[in-house]
Tab-separated table of C-alpha atoms in Angstrom:
chain	number	residue	atom	x	y	z
A	31	MET	CA	-17.366	24.189	2.957
A	32	GLU	CA	-14.974	24.232	6.119
A	33	PRO	CA	-11.255	23.758	5.742
A	34	ILE	CA	-10.716	21.033	7.987
A	35	VAL	CA	-14.084	18.916	6.673
A	36	ILE	CA	-12.123	19.600	3.258
A	37	GLY	CA	-8.768	18.027	5.213
A	38	TYR	CA	-10.592	15.042	6.208
A	39	ILE	CA	-12.222	14.387	2.665
A	40	GLY	CA	-8.238	14.830	1.277
A	41	LEU	CA	-6.837	11.904	3.788
A	42	ALA	CA	-9.816	9.913	3.119
A	43	VAL	CA	-9.255	10.280	-0.962
A	44	MET	CA	-5.723	9.869	0.003
A	45	ILE	CA	-6.189	6.440	1.389
A	46	GLY	CA	-8.177	5.304	-0.574
A	47	LEU	CA	-5.918	5.505	-3.600
A	48	ILE	CA	-3.285	3.972	-1.751
A	49	PHE	CA	-5.330	0.857	-0.896
A	50	LEU	CA	-6.029	0.890	-4.771
A	51	GLY	CA	-3.113	0.714	-5.262
A	52	VAL	CA	-1.711	4.314	-6.675
A	53	PRO	CA	2.263	4.932	-6.158
A	54	ILE	CA	2.455	6.879	-2.811
A	55	ALA	CA	3.893	9.534	-3.866
A	56	PHE	CA	1.545	10.271	-6.512
A	57	ALA	CA	-1.484	9.945	-4.326
A	58	LEU	CA	0.403	11.950	-1.295
A	59	GLY	CA	1.491	14.745	-4.148
A	60	THR	CA	-2.339	14.754	-5.642
A	61	VAL	CA	-3.887	15.143	-2.527
A	62	GLY	CA	-1.310	17.087	-1.063
A	63	ILE	CA	-1.696	20.248	-3.788
A	64	GLY	CA	-5.199	19.294	-4.680
A	65	GLY	CA	-6.359	19.856	-1.308
A	66	ILE	CA	-4.173	23.256	-1.015
A	67	VAL	CA	-6.132	24.404	-4.004
A	68	VAL	CA	-8.902	23.885	-2.795
A	69	VAL	CA	-8.599	25.718	0.701
A	70	MET	CA	-6.130	28.407	-0.242
A	71	GLY	CA	-6.378	28.297	-4.092
A	72	VAL	CA	-4.322	27.702	-7.531
A	73	GLN	CA	-1.707	30.480	-6.343
A	74	GLN	CA	-0.950	29.290	-3.147
A	75	ALA	CA	-0.887	26.237	-4.306
A	76	LEU	CA	2.064	26.470	-6.787
A	77	SER	CA	4.004	28.615	-4.798
A	78	GLN	CA	3.581	25.689	-1.674
A	79	SER	CA	4.812	23.281	-4.084
A	80	THR	CA	7.830	25.486	-5.468
A	81	LEU	CA	9.110	26.108	-1.919
A	82	VAL	CA	8.709	22.545	-0.611
A	83	TYR	CA	11.045	21.068	-3.650
A	84	PHE	CA	13.022	23.729	-3.826
A	85	HIS	CA	13.881	23.864	-0.291
A	86	GLU	CA	13.350	19.764	1.153
A	87	GLY	CA	14.965	18.620	-2.058
A	88	THR	CA	17.815	20.684	-0.953
A	89	ASN	CA	17.862	19.868	1.633
A	90	PHE	CA	21.499	18.444	2.775
A	91	VAL	CA	20.639	15.648	5.486
A	92	LEU	CA	18.704	14.392	2.499
A	93	ILE	CA	22.168	13.313	0.897
A	94	ALA	CA	22.648	10.547	3.187
A	95	ILE	CA	19.816	8.596	1.537
A	96	PRO	CA	21.869	7.706	-1.449
A	97	MET	CA	25.099	7.757	0.073
A	98	PHE	CA	23.907	4.916	2.485
A	99	MET	CA	22.079	3.145	-0.385
A	100	LEU	CA	24.837	2.877	-2.202
A	101	MET	CA	26.915	1.635	0.444
A	102	GLY	CA	24.550	-1.437	0.638
A	103	ASN	CA	24.230	-1.695	-3.172
A	104	ILE	CA	28.003	-1.938	-2.944
A	105	ALA	CA	28.577	-4.335	-0.073
A	106	ASN	CA	26.168	-6.448	-1.934
A	107	HIS	CA	28.223	-7.067	-4.093
A	108	THR	CA	31.352	-7.774	-2.319
A	109	GLY	CA	30.671	-10.706	-0.579
A	110	ILE	CA	30.379	-8.785	2.750
A	111	ALA	CA	27.147	-10.986	3.842
A	112	ALA	CA	28.624	-14.369	2.440
A	113	GLY	CA	31.937	-13.457	4.985
A	114	LEU	CA	29.433	-12.106	7.643
A	115	PHE	CA	27.957	-15.304	7.862
A	116	ARG	CA	30.594	-17.482	7.543
A	117	ALA	CA	32.374	-16.047	10.640
A	118	THR	CA	28.846	-16.007	12.521
A	119	ALA	CA	28.340	-19.712	11.364
A	120	ASN	CA	31.400	-21.341	11.974
A	121	THR	CA	31.681	-19.696	15.998
A	122	LEU	CA	27.798	-20.544	16.819
A	123	GLY	CA	26.844	-23.563	14.301
A	124	ARG	CA	27.976	-26.110	16.930
A	125	PHE	CA	25.364	-25.059	19.672
A	126	PRO	CA	21.635	-26.283	19.135
A	127	GLY	CA	20.205	-23.782	16.926
A	128	GLY	CA	23.274	-22.343	16.064
A	129	LEU	CA	22.656	-22.175	12.302
A	130	ALA	CA	19.461	-20.313	12.686
A	131	ILE	CA	21.584	-17.745	15.556
A	132	ALA	CA	23.989	-17.689	13.057
A	133	SER	CA	21.658	-15.712	10.527
A	134	VAL	CA	20.210	-13.463	13.190
A	135	PHE	CA	23.928	-12.152	13.447
A	136	GLY	CA	24.864	-12.067	10.182
A	137	CYS	CA	21.401	-10.039	9.442
A	138	ALA	CA	22.631	-7.507	12.026
A	139	GLY	CA	25.411	-7.353	10.715
A	140	PHE	CA	24.820	-7.191	7.312
A	141	GLY	CA	21.644	-4.466	8.168
A	142	ALA	CA	24.321	-2.167	9.691
A	143	ILE	CA	25.550	-2.180	5.936
A	144	SER	CA	22.443	-1.927	4.087
A	145	GLY	CA	19.737	0.162	5.963
A	146	SER	CA	17.481	-1.965	3.998
A	147	SER	CA	15.199	-5.046	5.359
A	148	THR	CA	14.690	-6.493	2.356
A	149	ALA	CA	17.897	-5.995	0.877
A	150	THR	CA	18.893	-8.273	4.123
A	151	VAL	CA	16.127	-10.663	3.651
A	152	LEU	CA	16.997	-10.891	-0.089
A	153	THR	CA	20.827	-11.391	0.246
A	154	MET	CA	21.077	-13.236	3.259
A	155	GLY	CA	18.058	-15.655	2.239
A	156	ARG	CA	19.969	-16.388	-0.858
A	157	ILE	CA	23.339	-17.394	1.516
A	158	VAL	CA	21.464	-19.117	4.508
A	159	MET	CA	18.745	-21.164	3.264
A	160	PRO	CA	20.740	-23.426	1.233
A	161	GLU	CA	22.887	-24.191	4.620
A	162	LEU	CA	19.834	-24.355	6.857
A	163	LYS	CA	18.600	-27.591	3.887
A	164	ARG	CA	21.807	-29.031	4.131
A	165	TYR	CA	22.106	-29.306	7.730
A	166	GLY	CA	18.333	-30.252	7.934
A	167	TYR	CA	16.609	-27.594	9.333
A	168	ASP	CA	13.387	-26.947	10.121
A	169	GLN	CA	12.213	-24.871	6.747
A	170	GLU	CA	9.381	-22.659	8.880
A	171	LEU	CA	11.943	-21.309	11.760
A	172	GLY	CA	14.319	-21.294	8.994
A	173	ALA	CA	12.385	-18.759	6.791
A	174	GLY	CA	10.651	-16.994	10.065
A	175	ALA	CA	13.871	-16.077	11.277
A	176	LEU	CA	15.211	-15.022	8.456
A	177	SER	CA	12.257	-13.138	7.541
A	178	ALA	CA	12.127	-11.544	11.077
A	179	ALA	CA	15.623	-10.919	11.165
A	180	GLY	CA	15.559	-8.532	8.269
A	181	THR	CA	14.005	-6.224	9.557
A	182	LEU	CA	16.740	-5.590	12.221
A	183	GLY	CA	17.681	-3.594	8.683
A	184	ILE	CA	16.276	-0.606	9.826
A	185	LEU	CA	16.793	-0.186	13.171
A	186	ILE	CA	20.382	-1.033	13.390
A	187	PRO	CA	22.008	1.873	12.161
A	188	PRO	CA	22.394	3.253	9.645
A	189	SER	CA	18.886	3.245	9.141
A	190	LEU	CA	16.939	4.273	6.037
A	191	ILE	CA	13.355	4.657	7.955
A	192	LEU	CA	15.467	6.114	10.920
A	193	ILE	CA	16.787	9.385	8.263
A	194	PHE	CA	13.284	9.436	7.194
A	195	TYR	CA	11.819	9.752	10.062
A	196	GLY	CA	14.749	12.457	10.951
A	197	VAL	CA	13.813	14.659	7.984
A	198	LEU	CA	10.374	14.600	8.756
A	199	THR	CA	10.550	15.109	12.376
A	200	GLU	CA	13.757	17.469	12.222
A	201	ASN	CA	15.214	15.235	14.579
A	202	SER	CA	19.062	14.835	14.975
A	203	ILE	CA	19.850	11.859	12.330
A	204	GLY	CA	22.486	11.225	14.492
A	205	ASP	CA	20.970	10.547	18.010
A	206	LEU	CA	17.999	8.497	16.358
A	207	PHE	CA	21.367	6.252	14.746
A	208	ILE	CA	22.593	6.252	18.444
A	209	ALA	CA	19.354	5.440	19.757
A	210	GLY	CA	18.540	2.174	17.630
A	211	ILE	CA	21.914	0.522	18.912
A	212	VAL	CA	20.992	-1.475	22.124
A	213	PRO	CA	17.253	-1.728	21.047
A	214	GLY	CA	18.778	-3.724	17.693
A	215	LEU	CA	20.966	-5.943	20.071
A	216	LEU	CA	18.035	-6.264	22.509
A	217	THR	CA	16.400	-7.561	19.401
A	218	VAL	CA	18.739	-9.949	18.083
A	219	ALA	CA	19.234	-11.412	21.677
A	220	LEU	CA	15.305	-12.188	22.183
A	221	PHE	CA	15.467	-13.678	18.595
A	222	SER	CA	18.619	-15.912	19.631
A	223	ALA	CA	17.225	-16.960	22.786
A	224	LEU	CA	13.726	-17.981	20.970
A	225	VAL	CA	15.687	-20.004	18.283
A	226	ILE	CA	17.960	-21.700	21.405
A	227	ALA	CA	14.346	-22.354	23.089
A	228	ILE	CA	12.875	-23.655	20.023
A	229	ALA	CA	16.068	-25.771	19.397
A	230	VAL	CA	16.049	-27.097	23.347
A	231	ILE	CA	12.477	-28.324	22.955
A	232	SER	CA	12.559	-29.921	19.536
A	233	PRO	CA	16.359	-30.915	18.680
A	234	LYS	CA	15.209	-32.100	15.445
A	235	LYS	CA	14.014	-28.724	14.203
A	236	ALA	CA	17.569	-27.207	15.058
A	237	PRO	CA	20.501	-29.386	15.288
A	238	PRO	CA	24.273	-28.093	15.560
A	239	ILE	CA	26.365	-28.538	12.658
A	240	PRO	CA	29.758	-29.783	12.626
A	241	LYS	CA	32.461	-28.542	14.009
A	242	PRO	CA	34.815	-26.198	11.818
A	243	ASP	CA	38.091	-26.236	12.752
A	244	ALA	CA	40.532	-23.931	14.300
A	245	LYS	CA	41.727	-22.292	11.328
A	246	GLU	CA	38.779	-22.236	9.289
A	247	THR	CA	36.913	-20.014	11.917
A	248	VAL	CA	39.780	-17.604	12.945
A	249	PHE	CA	40.459	-16.862	9.233
A	250	SER	CA	36.620	-16.641	8.417
A	251	LEU	CA	36.586	-14.012	11.768
A	252	ILE	CA	39.390	-11.991	9.872
A	253	GLU	CA	37.790	-11.903	6.902
A	254	ALA	CA	34.832	-9.891	8.799
A	255	LEU	CA	37.014	-7.744	10.545
A	256	PRO	CA	36.810	-4.871	7.924
A	257	ILE	CA	33.413	-4.414	7.474
A	258	LEU	CA	33.132	-4.679	11.390
A	259	ALA	CA	35.616	-1.855	11.603
A	260	LEU	CA	33.671	0.053	8.590
A	261	PHE	CA	30.959	0.062	10.868
A	262	ALA	CA	32.810	1.059	14.290
A	263	LEU	CA	34.218	3.618	12.421
A	264	ILE	CA	30.761	4.979	11.063
A	265	ILE	CA	28.689	4.540	14.637
A	266	GLY	CA	31.828	5.613	16.904
A	267	GLY	CA	32.412	8.638	14.422
A	268	ILE	CA	28.414	9.920	14.852
A	269	TYR	CA	28.473	9.157	18.339
A	270	LEU	CA	32.114	11.143	19.434
A	271	GLY	CA	30.907	14.280	16.982
A	272	ALA	CA	33.961	13.851	14.571
A	273	PHE	CA	31.476	13.559	11.683
A	274	THR	CA	28.008	13.971	11.001
A	275	PRO	CA	26.137	11.175	9.626
A	276	THR	CA	25.551	12.933	6.300
A	277	GLU	CA	29.517	12.929	6.532
A	278	ALA	CA	29.465	9.202	7.556
A	279	SER	CA	27.254	8.050	4.695
A	280	GLY	CA	30.038	9.347	2.519
A	281	ILE	CA	33.017	7.654	4.537
A	282	ALA	CA	30.994	4.623	4.260
A	283	VAL	CA	31.093	4.884	0.717
A	284	VAL	CA	34.717	5.105	0.461
A	285	GLY	CA	35.207	2.640	2.855
A	286	VAL	CA	33.218	-0.129	1.211
A	287	THR	CA	34.005	0.753	-2.192
A	288	PHE	CA	38.315	0.616	-1.152
A	289	TYR	CA	37.233	-2.853	0.692
A	290	GLY	CA	35.922	-3.760	-2.555
A	291	LEU	CA	38.567	-3.016	-5.263
A	292	ILE	CA	41.539	-4.745	-2.001
A	293	SER	CA	39.917	-7.506	-1.962
A	294	ARG	CA	39.265	-7.598	-5.833
A	295	LYS	CA	35.716	-8.582	-5.671
A	296	LEU	CA	34.090	-5.635	-6.960
A	297	THR	CA	33.925	-5.503	-10.492
A	298	TRP	CA	33.156	-2.166	-13.005
A	299	ALA	CA	29.807	-3.512	-13.824
A	300	ALA	CA	29.003	-4.780	-10.506
A	301	MET	CA	29.677	-0.860	-9.548
A	302	ARG	CA	27.703	0.042	-12.357
A	303	GLU	CA	24.729	-1.881	-10.968
A	304	ALA	CA	24.992	-0.531	-7.705
A	305	LEU	CA	24.760	3.111	-9.181
A	306	THR	CA	21.443	2.519	-11.300
A	307	GLU	CA	19.663	0.689	-8.278
A	308	THR	CA	20.465	3.510	-5.935
A	309	ILE	CA	19.599	6.128	-8.340
A	310	THR	CA	16.410	4.300	-9.053
A	311	THR	CA	15.415	3.647	-5.657
A	312	SER	CA	16.552	7.097	-4.277
A	313	ALA	CA	14.474	8.601	-6.164
A	314	MET	CA	11.392	6.874	-5.403
A	315	LEU	CA	12.076	7.717	-1.848
A	316	PHE	CA	12.399	11.776	-2.805
A	317	THR	CA	9.279	11.549	-4.882
A	318	ILE	CA	7.619	10.354	-1.641
A	319	ILE	CA	9.737	11.979	1.120
A	320	LEU	CA	9.110	16.001	-1.078
A	321	SER	CA	5.267	14.263	-1.776
A	322	GLY	CA	4.959	14.016	2.017
A	323	TYR	CA	5.893	17.224	2.868
A	324	ILE	CA	3.259	18.631	0.572
A	325	VAL	CA	0.594	16.566	2.321
A	326	THR	CA	2.041	18.375	5.667
A	327	ARG	CA	1.724	21.869	4.510
A	328	PHE	CA	-1.865	20.040	3.581
A	329	ILE	CA	-2.761	19.221	6.654
A	330	ALA	CA	-1.175	22.531	8.207
A	331	VAL	CA	-3.781	24.422	6.675
A	332	THR	CA	-6.646	22.317	7.070
A	333	GLY	CA	-6.433	22.478	11.136
A	334	ILE	CA	-6.492	18.894	11.031
A	335	THR	CA	-3.634	18.680	13.644
A	336	GLU	CA	-5.123	21.028	15.958
A	337	ASN	CA	-8.748	18.991	15.948
A	338	MET	CA	-7.187	16.131	16.930
A	339	ILE	CA	-5.074	16.980	19.378
A	340	ASN	CA	-8.259	18.608	21.004
A	341	PHE	CA	-10.226	15.152	20.568
A	342	VAL	CA	-7.014	13.539	22.365
A	343	GLN	CA	-6.790	15.722	25.032
A	344	ALA	CA	-10.926	15.313	25.452
A	345	MET	CA	-10.630	11.489	25.741
A	346	ASN	CA	-8.254	11.999	29.256
A	347	LEU	CA	-5.739	9.255	28.130
A	348	GLY	CA	-2.403	9.052	30.082
A	349	PRO	CA	0.697	8.800	28.074
A	350	TYR	CA	0.353	4.704	28.352
A	351	GLU	CA	-2.944	4.721	27.029
A	352	PHE	CA	-2.026	6.589	24.209
A	353	ILE	CA	1.056	4.479	23.347
A	354	ILE	CA	-1.042	1.476	23.495
A	355	VAL	CA	-4.133	2.999	21.207
A	356	ILE	CA	-1.147	4.121	18.495
A	357	THR	CA	0.093	0.596	18.806
A	358	VAL	CA	-2.778	-1.169	17.572
A	359	ILE	CA	-3.367	2.147	14.826
A	360	TYR	CA	-0.348	0.830	13.559
A	361	LEU	CA	-0.405	-3.043	13.880
A	362	ILE	CA	-3.580	-2.494	11.712
A	363	LEU	CA	-2.000	-0.260	9.262
A	364	GLY	CA	0.706	-2.785	8.930
A	365	CYS	CA	-1.418	-5.410	7.578
A	366	ALA	CA	-1.984	-3.393	4.418
A	367	LEU	CA	0.341	-0.402	3.829
A	368	ASP	CA	4.037	-0.427	3.468
A	369	VAL	CA	6.451	1.191	6.142
A	370	PHE	CA	7.244	4.721	3.887
A	371	ALA	CA	2.761	4.723	3.784
A	372	MET	CA	2.880	4.316	7.227
A	373	LEU	CA	5.405	7.064	8.645
A	374	ILE	CA	3.824	9.297	6.011
A	375	LEU	CA	-0.022	8.846	6.923
A	376	THR	CA	0.662	9.039	10.525
A	377	VAL	CA	3.738	10.995	11.471
A	378	PRO	CA	2.183	14.369	10.563
A	379	PHE	CA	-0.868	13.547	12.997
A	380	ILE	CA	0.893	11.823	15.784
A	381	TYR	CA	4.203	13.812	16.529
A	382	PRO	CA	2.412	16.704	17.364
A	383	ILE	CA	0.475	15.011	20.306
A	384	ILE	CA	3.549	13.228	21.410
A	385	LEU	CA	5.164	16.247	21.603
A	386	HIS	CA	2.020	17.563	23.731
A	387	TYR	CA	2.348	14.282	26.126
A	388	GLY	CA	5.568	14.895	26.755
A	389	ILE	CA	6.974	11.680	24.876
A	390	ASP	CA	11.023	12.394	23.897
A	391	PRO	CA	10.578	12.392	19.880
A	392	ILE	CA	13.791	9.928	19.587
A	393	TRP	CA	12.307	7.650	21.619
A	394	PHE	CA	9.726	7.659	19.498
A	395	GLY	CA	11.308	7.560	16.398
A	396	ILE	CA	12.768	3.870	17.906
A	397	TYR	CA	9.046	2.806	18.851
A	398	ILE	CA	8.134	3.993	14.919
A	399	VAL	CA	10.967	1.674	13.251
A	400	VAL	CA	10.391	-1.371	15.696
A	401	MET	CA	6.389	-0.958	15.103
A	402	ALA	CA	7.142	-0.920	11.158
A	403	GLU	CA	9.596	-3.848	12.285
A	404	ILE	CA	6.271	-5.680	12.869
A	405	ALA	CA	4.557	-4.900	9.594
A	406	LEU	CA	7.321	-5.968	7.150
A	407	ILE	CA	7.189	-9.327	8.795
A	408	THR	CA	2.911	-9.594	9.481
A	409	PRO	CA	0.158	-10.358	7.067
A	410	PRO	CA	-1.232	-9.702	4.613
A	411	LEU	CA	1.200	-7.523	3.352
A	412	GLY	CA	4.286	-8.747	5.325
A	413	LEU	CA	6.900	-7.438	2.280
A	414	ASN	CA	9.782	-9.480	4.115
A	415	ILE	CA	7.371	-12.722	3.560
A	416	PHE	CA	7.359	-12.326	0.130
A	417	VAL	CA	10.662	-11.516	-0.391
A	418	MET	CA	11.761	-15.164	1.266
A	419	ASN	CA	9.213	-16.730	-0.578
A	420	SER	CA	10.418	-15.184	-3.914
A	421	ILE	CA	13.755	-16.713	-2.413
A	422	ALA	CA	12.202	-20.215	-1.613
A	423	PRO	CA	9.026	-20.838	-3.490
A	424	ASP	CA	9.198	-24.437	-2.404
A	425	ILE	CA	7.925	-23.080	1.148
A	426	THR	CA	4.415	-21.524	1.432
A	427	LEU	CA	3.562	-18.445	2.371
A	428	MET	CA	1.767	-19.722	5.068
A	429	ARG	CA	4.562	-21.829	6.185
A	430	ILE	CA	6.541	-18.973	6.166
A	431	PHE	CA	3.722	-16.631	8.520
A	432	LYS	CA	3.345	-19.621	11.097
A	433	GLY	CA	7.243	-20.007	10.949
A	434	VAL	CA	7.640	-15.888	11.764
A	435	MET	CA	4.848	-15.795	13.924
A	436	PRO	CA	6.982	-16.313	17.048
A	437	PHE	CA	9.322	-13.927	16.335
A	438	VAL	CA	6.224	-11.267	15.905
A	439	LEU	CA	5.548	-12.054	19.338
A	440	ILE	CA	9.247	-10.798	20.174
A	441	GLU	CA	8.852	-7.956	18.322
A	442	LEU	CA	5.726	-7.314	20.561
A	443	MET	CA	7.774	-7.565	23.647
A	444	VAL	CA	10.797	-4.910	22.687
A	445	VAL	CA	7.946	-2.488	22.325
A	446	ALA	CA	6.563	-3.600	25.635
A	447	LEU	CA	10.209	-3.395	26.947
A	448	LEU	CA	10.990	0.343	25.156
A	449	THR	CA	7.591	1.839	26.597
A	450	ALA	CA	7.986	0.446	30.332
A	451	PHE	CA	11.968	1.387	30.158
A	452	PRO	CA	12.524	3.964	27.533
A	453	ILE	CA	15.801	4.257	29.050
A	454	ILE	CA	16.634	1.579	26.509
A	455	ALA	CA	16.522	3.033	23.555
A	456	LEU	CA	17.891	7.078	25.053
A	457	TYR	CA	20.417	5.643	27.301
A	458	LEU	CA	23.492	6.367	24.614
A	459	VAL	CA	21.681	9.280	23.316
A	460	LYS	CA	21.168	11.225	27.204
């Protein structure tokens, strides 16, 4: 049997295993190692596996993943999210839709610390949903805004998905972080504009809240300053070249731990829980990454990449047409697969093709993250929707999906703007 046929059979088996509920890492590893055995023999499969797990597993850049994750987990136990929301609510709450806009800004701020979408929705949702109910906000709007804004956690740096993409494609994680800033701010602005439009059209859905006194507003802003300063230090240091993203992750952990200690909000029990969560999640992510590398080796030896490039060339698609095609593919995959599965299944094939088209790989990394954001809030999988439903079980999944759909359209608008004007993502990098 021809290697390329074996390759496509292996991919079909891998997709089937994932759809059957087999953990992604096991599905990838089984097909990757098994495929290399069939194509090259047991000895080569063992050799390739050993090289991947040793060489890629000891990649210094990967340290950034557990460190940024630890920073987010510690921040989650120090009341930072509540402080960010109070600051934005006190500042914006008196405007139409102000509380929902405050939740968007709060999610953006906490997302910049946690680097995780689900952690952002889970943490901010527990804080914000009771306040939205208290002031009579429409529950669909509130749940939809929070579910969508939570996706900012994987776009605004530091982002675990951007680190994952950077490691897979060997691109600068620092450049990817910087490239995510403007698209992230653009998304925040468009989400806020949507909430304002809804509030103006239907004032009862998003009423203004009573204006707090000046002292309370100033105090809440001061409370939010340390974490904003930490974010500025991390991103500013990376942008100016003072330290690498990996070094920045260590500085971030020290900074947020120091804040937790001096504010007396970080206990030994909370620290132990943060470390446990970090170890568990990091082990899962590292296994997925390393298994993904083995699948990439399998793809390389079967010649699938070259075959797909030739197929795309035969279609005579222009760069914009190609982006439209893969956008549709990602929308379909996002309905059934989680973010990491999407990247593992697509990047090894699509990345060489985007290089063939001359598409900037840093821009493409931001594009993929925005598509992953859409996957997190679209049915039937929509992980953020299920997280929101667990926080607010009185709001049905269908109502949350209904509330989030206008924000999905905004995300698609961001994709269109990024495609038409790549400088949005590349301005700070170039």
